Coordinates of C-alpha atoms in Angstrom, one line a residue:
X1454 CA 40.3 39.6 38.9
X1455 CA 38.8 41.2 35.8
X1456 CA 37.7 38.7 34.5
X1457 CA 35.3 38.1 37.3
X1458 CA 34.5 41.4 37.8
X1459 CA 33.7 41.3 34.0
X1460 CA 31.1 37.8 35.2
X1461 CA 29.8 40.2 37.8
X1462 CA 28.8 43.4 35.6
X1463 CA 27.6 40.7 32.5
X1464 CA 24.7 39.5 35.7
X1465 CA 24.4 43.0 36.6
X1466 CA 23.2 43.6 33.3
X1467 CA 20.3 40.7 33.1
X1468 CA 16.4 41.5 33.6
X1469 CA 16.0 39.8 36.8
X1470 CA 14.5 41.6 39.3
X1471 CA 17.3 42.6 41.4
X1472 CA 19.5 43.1 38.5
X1473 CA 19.6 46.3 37.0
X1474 CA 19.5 46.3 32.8
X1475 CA 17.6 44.4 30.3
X1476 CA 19.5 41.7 28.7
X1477 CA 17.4 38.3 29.2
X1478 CA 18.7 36.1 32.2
X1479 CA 19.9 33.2 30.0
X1480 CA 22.0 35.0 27.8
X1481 CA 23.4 37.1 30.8
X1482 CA 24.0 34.1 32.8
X1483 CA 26.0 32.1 29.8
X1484 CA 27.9 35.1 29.0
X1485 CA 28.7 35.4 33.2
X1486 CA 29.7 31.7 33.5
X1487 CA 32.3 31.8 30.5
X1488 CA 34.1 34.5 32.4
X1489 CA 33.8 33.1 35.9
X1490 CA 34.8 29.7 35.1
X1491 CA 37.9 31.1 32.9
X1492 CA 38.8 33.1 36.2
X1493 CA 38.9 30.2 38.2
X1494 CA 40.7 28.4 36.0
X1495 CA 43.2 30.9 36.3
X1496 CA 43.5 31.0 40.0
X1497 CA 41.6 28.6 42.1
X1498 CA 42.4 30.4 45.0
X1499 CA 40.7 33.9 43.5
X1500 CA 38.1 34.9 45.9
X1501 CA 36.5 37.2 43.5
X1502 CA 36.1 34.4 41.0
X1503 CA 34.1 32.4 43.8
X1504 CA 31.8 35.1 44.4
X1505 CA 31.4 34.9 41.2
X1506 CA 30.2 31.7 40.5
X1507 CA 27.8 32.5 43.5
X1508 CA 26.3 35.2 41.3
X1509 CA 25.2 33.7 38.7
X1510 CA 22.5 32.0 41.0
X1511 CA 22.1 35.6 42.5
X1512 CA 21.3 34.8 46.2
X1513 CA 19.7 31.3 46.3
X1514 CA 20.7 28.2 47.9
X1515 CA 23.1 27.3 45.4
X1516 CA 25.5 30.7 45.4
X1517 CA 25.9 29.6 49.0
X1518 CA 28.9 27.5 48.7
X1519 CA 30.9 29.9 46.3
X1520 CA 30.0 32.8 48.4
X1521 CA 31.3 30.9 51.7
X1522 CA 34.5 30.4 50.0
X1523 CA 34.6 33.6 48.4
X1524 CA 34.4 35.2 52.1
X1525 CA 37.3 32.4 53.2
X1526 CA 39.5 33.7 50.3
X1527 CA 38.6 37.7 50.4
X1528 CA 37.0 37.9 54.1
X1529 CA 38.1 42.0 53.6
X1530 CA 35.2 42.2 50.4
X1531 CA 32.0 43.6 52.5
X1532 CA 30.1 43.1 49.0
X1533 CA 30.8 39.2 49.7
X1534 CA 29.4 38.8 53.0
X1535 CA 26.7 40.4 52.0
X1536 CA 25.9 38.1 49.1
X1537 CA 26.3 35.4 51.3
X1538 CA 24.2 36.8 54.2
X1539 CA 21.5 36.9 51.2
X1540 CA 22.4 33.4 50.7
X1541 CA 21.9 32.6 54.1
X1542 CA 18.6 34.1 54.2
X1543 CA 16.7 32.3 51.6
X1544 CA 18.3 29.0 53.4
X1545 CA 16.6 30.3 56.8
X1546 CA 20.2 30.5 58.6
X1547 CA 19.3 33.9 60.2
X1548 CA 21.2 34.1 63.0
X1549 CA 24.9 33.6 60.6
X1550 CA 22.8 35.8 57.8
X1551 CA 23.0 38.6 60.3
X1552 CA 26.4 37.8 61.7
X1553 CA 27.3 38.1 57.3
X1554 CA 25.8 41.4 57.1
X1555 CA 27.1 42.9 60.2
X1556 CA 30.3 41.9 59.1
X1557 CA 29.9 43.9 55.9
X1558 CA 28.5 47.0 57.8
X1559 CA 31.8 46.6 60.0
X1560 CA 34.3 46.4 56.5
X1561 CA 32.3 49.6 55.1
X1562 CA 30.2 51.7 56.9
X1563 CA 29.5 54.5 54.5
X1564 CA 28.0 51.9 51.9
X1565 CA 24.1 52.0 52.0
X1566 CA 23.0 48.9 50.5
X1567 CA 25.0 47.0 53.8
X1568 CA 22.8 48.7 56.2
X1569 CA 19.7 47.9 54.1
X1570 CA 19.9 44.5 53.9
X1571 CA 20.7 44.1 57.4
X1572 CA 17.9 46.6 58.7
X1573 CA 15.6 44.1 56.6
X1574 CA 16.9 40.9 58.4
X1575 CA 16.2 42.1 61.6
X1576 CA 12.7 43.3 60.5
X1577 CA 12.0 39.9 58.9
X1578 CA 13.0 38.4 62.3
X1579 CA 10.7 40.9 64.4
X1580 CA 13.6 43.1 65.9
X1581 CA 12.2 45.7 64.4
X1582 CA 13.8 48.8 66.7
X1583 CA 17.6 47.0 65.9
X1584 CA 16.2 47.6 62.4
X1585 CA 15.7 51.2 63.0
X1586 CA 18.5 51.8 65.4
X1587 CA 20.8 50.5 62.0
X1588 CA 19.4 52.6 59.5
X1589 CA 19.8 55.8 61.6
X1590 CA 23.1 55.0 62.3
X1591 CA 23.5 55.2 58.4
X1592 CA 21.6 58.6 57.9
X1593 CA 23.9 60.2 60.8
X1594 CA 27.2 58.9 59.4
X1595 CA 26.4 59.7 55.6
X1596 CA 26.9 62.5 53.1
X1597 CA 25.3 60.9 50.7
X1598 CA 22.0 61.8 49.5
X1599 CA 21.1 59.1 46.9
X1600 CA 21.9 56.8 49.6
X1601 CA 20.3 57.9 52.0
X1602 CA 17.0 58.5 50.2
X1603 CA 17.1 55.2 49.6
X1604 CA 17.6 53.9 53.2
X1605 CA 14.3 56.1 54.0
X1606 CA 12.6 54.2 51.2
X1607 CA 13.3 51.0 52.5
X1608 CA 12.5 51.9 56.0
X1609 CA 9.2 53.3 54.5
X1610 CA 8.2 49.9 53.0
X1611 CA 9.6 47.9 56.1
X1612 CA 7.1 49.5 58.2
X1613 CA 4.6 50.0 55.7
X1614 CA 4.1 53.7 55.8
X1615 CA 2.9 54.0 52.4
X1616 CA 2.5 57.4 51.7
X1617 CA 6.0 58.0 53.2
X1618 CA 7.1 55.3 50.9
X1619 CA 5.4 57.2 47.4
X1620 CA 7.0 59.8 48.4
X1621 CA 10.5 58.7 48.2
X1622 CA 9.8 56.6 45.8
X1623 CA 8.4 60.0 43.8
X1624 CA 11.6 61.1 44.4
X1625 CA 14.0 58.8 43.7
X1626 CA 12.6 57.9 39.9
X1627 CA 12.4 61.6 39.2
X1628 CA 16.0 62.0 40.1
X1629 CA 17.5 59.0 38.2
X1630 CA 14.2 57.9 35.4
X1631 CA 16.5 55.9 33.6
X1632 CA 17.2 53.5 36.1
X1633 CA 15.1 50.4 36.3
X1634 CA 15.2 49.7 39.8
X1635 CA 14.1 53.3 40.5
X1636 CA 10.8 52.5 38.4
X1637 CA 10.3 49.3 39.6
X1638 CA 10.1 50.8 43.7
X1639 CA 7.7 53.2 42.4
X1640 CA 5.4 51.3 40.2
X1641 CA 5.3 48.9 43.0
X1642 CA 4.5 51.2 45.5
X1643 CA 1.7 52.7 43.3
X1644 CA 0.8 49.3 42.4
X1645 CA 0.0 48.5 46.3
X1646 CA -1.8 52.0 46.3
X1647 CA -4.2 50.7 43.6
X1648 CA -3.1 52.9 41.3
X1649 CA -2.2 50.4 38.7
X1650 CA -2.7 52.4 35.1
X1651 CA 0.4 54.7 36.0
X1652 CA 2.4 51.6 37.5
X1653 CA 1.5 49.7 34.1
X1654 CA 3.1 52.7 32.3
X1655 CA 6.2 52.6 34.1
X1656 CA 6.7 48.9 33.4
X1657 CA 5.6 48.9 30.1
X1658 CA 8.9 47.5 29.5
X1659 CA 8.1 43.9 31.1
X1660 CA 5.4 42.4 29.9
X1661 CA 4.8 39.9 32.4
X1662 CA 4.6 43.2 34.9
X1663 CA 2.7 45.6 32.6
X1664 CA 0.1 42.6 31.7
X1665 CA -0.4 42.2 35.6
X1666 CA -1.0 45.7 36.1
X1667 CA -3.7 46.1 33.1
X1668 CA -5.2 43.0 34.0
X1669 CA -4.6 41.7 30.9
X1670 CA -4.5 37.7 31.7
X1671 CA -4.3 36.1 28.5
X1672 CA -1.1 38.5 28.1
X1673 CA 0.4 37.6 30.9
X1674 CA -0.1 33.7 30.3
X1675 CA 1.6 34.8 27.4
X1676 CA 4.6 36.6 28.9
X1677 CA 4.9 34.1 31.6
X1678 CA 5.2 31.1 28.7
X1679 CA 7.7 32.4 27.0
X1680 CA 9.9 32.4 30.1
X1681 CA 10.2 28.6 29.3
X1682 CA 12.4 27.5 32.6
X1683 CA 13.0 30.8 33.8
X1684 CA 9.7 31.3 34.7
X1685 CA 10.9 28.9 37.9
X1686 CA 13.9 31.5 38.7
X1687 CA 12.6 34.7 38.7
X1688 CA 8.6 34.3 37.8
X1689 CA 6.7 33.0 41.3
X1690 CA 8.8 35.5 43.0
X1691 CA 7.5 38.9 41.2
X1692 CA 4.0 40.8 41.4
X1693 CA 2.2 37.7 42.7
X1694 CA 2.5 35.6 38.9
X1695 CA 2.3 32.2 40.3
X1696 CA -1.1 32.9 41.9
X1697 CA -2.5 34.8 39.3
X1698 CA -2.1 32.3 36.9
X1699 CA -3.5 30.2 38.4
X1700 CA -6.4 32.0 40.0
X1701 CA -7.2 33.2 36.3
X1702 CA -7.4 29.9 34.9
X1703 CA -3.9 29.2 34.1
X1704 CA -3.1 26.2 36.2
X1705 CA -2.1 24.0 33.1
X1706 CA 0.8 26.6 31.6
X1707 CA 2.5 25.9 35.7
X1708 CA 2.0 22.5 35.0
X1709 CA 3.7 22.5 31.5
X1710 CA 6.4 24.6 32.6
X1711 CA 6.7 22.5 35.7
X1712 CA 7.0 19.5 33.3
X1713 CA 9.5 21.1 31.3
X1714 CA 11.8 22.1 34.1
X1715 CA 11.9 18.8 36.0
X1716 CA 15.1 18.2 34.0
X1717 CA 16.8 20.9 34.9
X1718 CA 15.6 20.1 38.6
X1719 CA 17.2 17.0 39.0
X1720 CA 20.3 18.7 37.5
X1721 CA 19.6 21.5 40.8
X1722 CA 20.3 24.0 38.1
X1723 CA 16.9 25.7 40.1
X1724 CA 16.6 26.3 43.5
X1725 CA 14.2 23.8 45.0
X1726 CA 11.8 26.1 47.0
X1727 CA 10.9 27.7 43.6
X1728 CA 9.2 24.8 42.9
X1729 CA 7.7 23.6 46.5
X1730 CA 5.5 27.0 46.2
X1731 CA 1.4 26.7 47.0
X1732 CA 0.2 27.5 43.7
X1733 CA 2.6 24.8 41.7
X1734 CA 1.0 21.8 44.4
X1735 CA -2.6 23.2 43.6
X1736 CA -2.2 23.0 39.5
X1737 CA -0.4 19.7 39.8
X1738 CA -3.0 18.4 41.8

């Protein structure tokens, strides 16, 4: 077990987006795989060594069988069901997505994140009041306050009340600044707001993000190039890159890194739908 808890934290660590530090996703993810694949090795039957082998692919369409077994091996692990109700999601298996998530409300209904993520499924399938009826069944069953700041954020930004969602926003990075997620909500939120100088400055740490916001293209080609491959894991996903490129006249760096992926492709070390996106048909074409 601690060695795959050890995985975990190592991924936890990387630079994607919905990771939380700053070591680059390649080295995270080597470092992650050494001490999942030692854990199962150890004990095939380790649920926790599954899940993860599911995170190093985060919540794509590949974590999906390690996170199903994970769930068969550990069903009392709420964490696990929601991974794989992430899983589920970007495979467009709603209806078990939300029976995943509900299950990880029911194993722990104090932990925020749970309700979050399946407040935002029902949103994303139009059942938007189920979605609200869920997070205010969090607010009147917590004490905590981080969490629940959070929860009002999300609901903010699933129903678009942007002002509501600066706010929280406001609040959570000035009560934890050294967290990365924290800036990211609110330089996203002020980047939506048009007010893109102080969202650059609160990104200046990525410079694929803070290029974007300074509309600085030739920087961000730059940026996005020397992603190499994982342009294709984390890149089209985050503050609209794949478009920008090539709507600023960078068609040919998605066809070279297209080119240099294909590779990897056939080996599905990426998630097919990275690559099926609009932009990538329109600079290959």
């Amino acid at each position: 077990p601690a060695l795959a808890e050890l995985s975990q934290v190592t991924m936890l660590r990387a630079d994607h987006p919905s990771s939380y530090g700053s070591v680059p996703l390649p080295r995270a993810r080597a470092g992650a795989e050494r001490f999942a694949r030692r854990a199962i090795a150890l004990d095939p039957n380790l649920g926790e060594a599954h899940a993860a082998l599911g995170f190093l692919y985060l919540s794509d369409s590949k974590s999906e069988p390690h996170y199903r077994r994970a769930v068969q091996l550990a069903p009392q692990r709420p964490e696990f069901h929601r991974w794989r109700g992430q899983a589920l999601i970007s495979l467009h298996r709603f209806d078990e997505a939300l029976e995943e998530y509900r299950r990880a409300v029911a194993i722990d209904p104090l932990w925020g994140l749970n309700y979050e993520h399946l407040a935002g499924a029902y949103y994303l399938l139009g059942r938007e009041e189920e979605g609200r009826r869920t997070i205010a069944r969090f607010l009147a069953l917590s004490t905590d306050q981080r969490a629940k700041l959070q929860l009002r954020f999300a609901l903010a930004k699933l129903e678009e009340r942007k002002a509501d969602a600066l706010r929280f926003a406001s609040q959570l990075a000035e009560a934890y600044p050294e967290e990365r997620q924290m800036r990211f909500g609110h330089a996203s939120v002020l980047a939506v707001l048009g007010e893109r100088r102080d969202a650059a400055k609160l990104m200046a740490s990525d410079p694929v993000a803070a290029a974007i916001l300074r509309g600085d293209w030739p920087a961000m080609a730059a940026a996005a190039r020397r992603m190499g491959p994982d342009y294709w894991d984390y890149g089209p996903r985050l503050w609209n890159l794949g478009p920008l490129l090539l709507a600023t006249g960078h068609g040919d760096l998605i066809v070279a890194l297209y080119d240099e992926a294909r590779p990897l492709l056939r080996d599905n070390t990426f998630d097919i739908d990275d690559f099926g996106r609009p932009e990538t048909v329109l600079a290959l074409r």
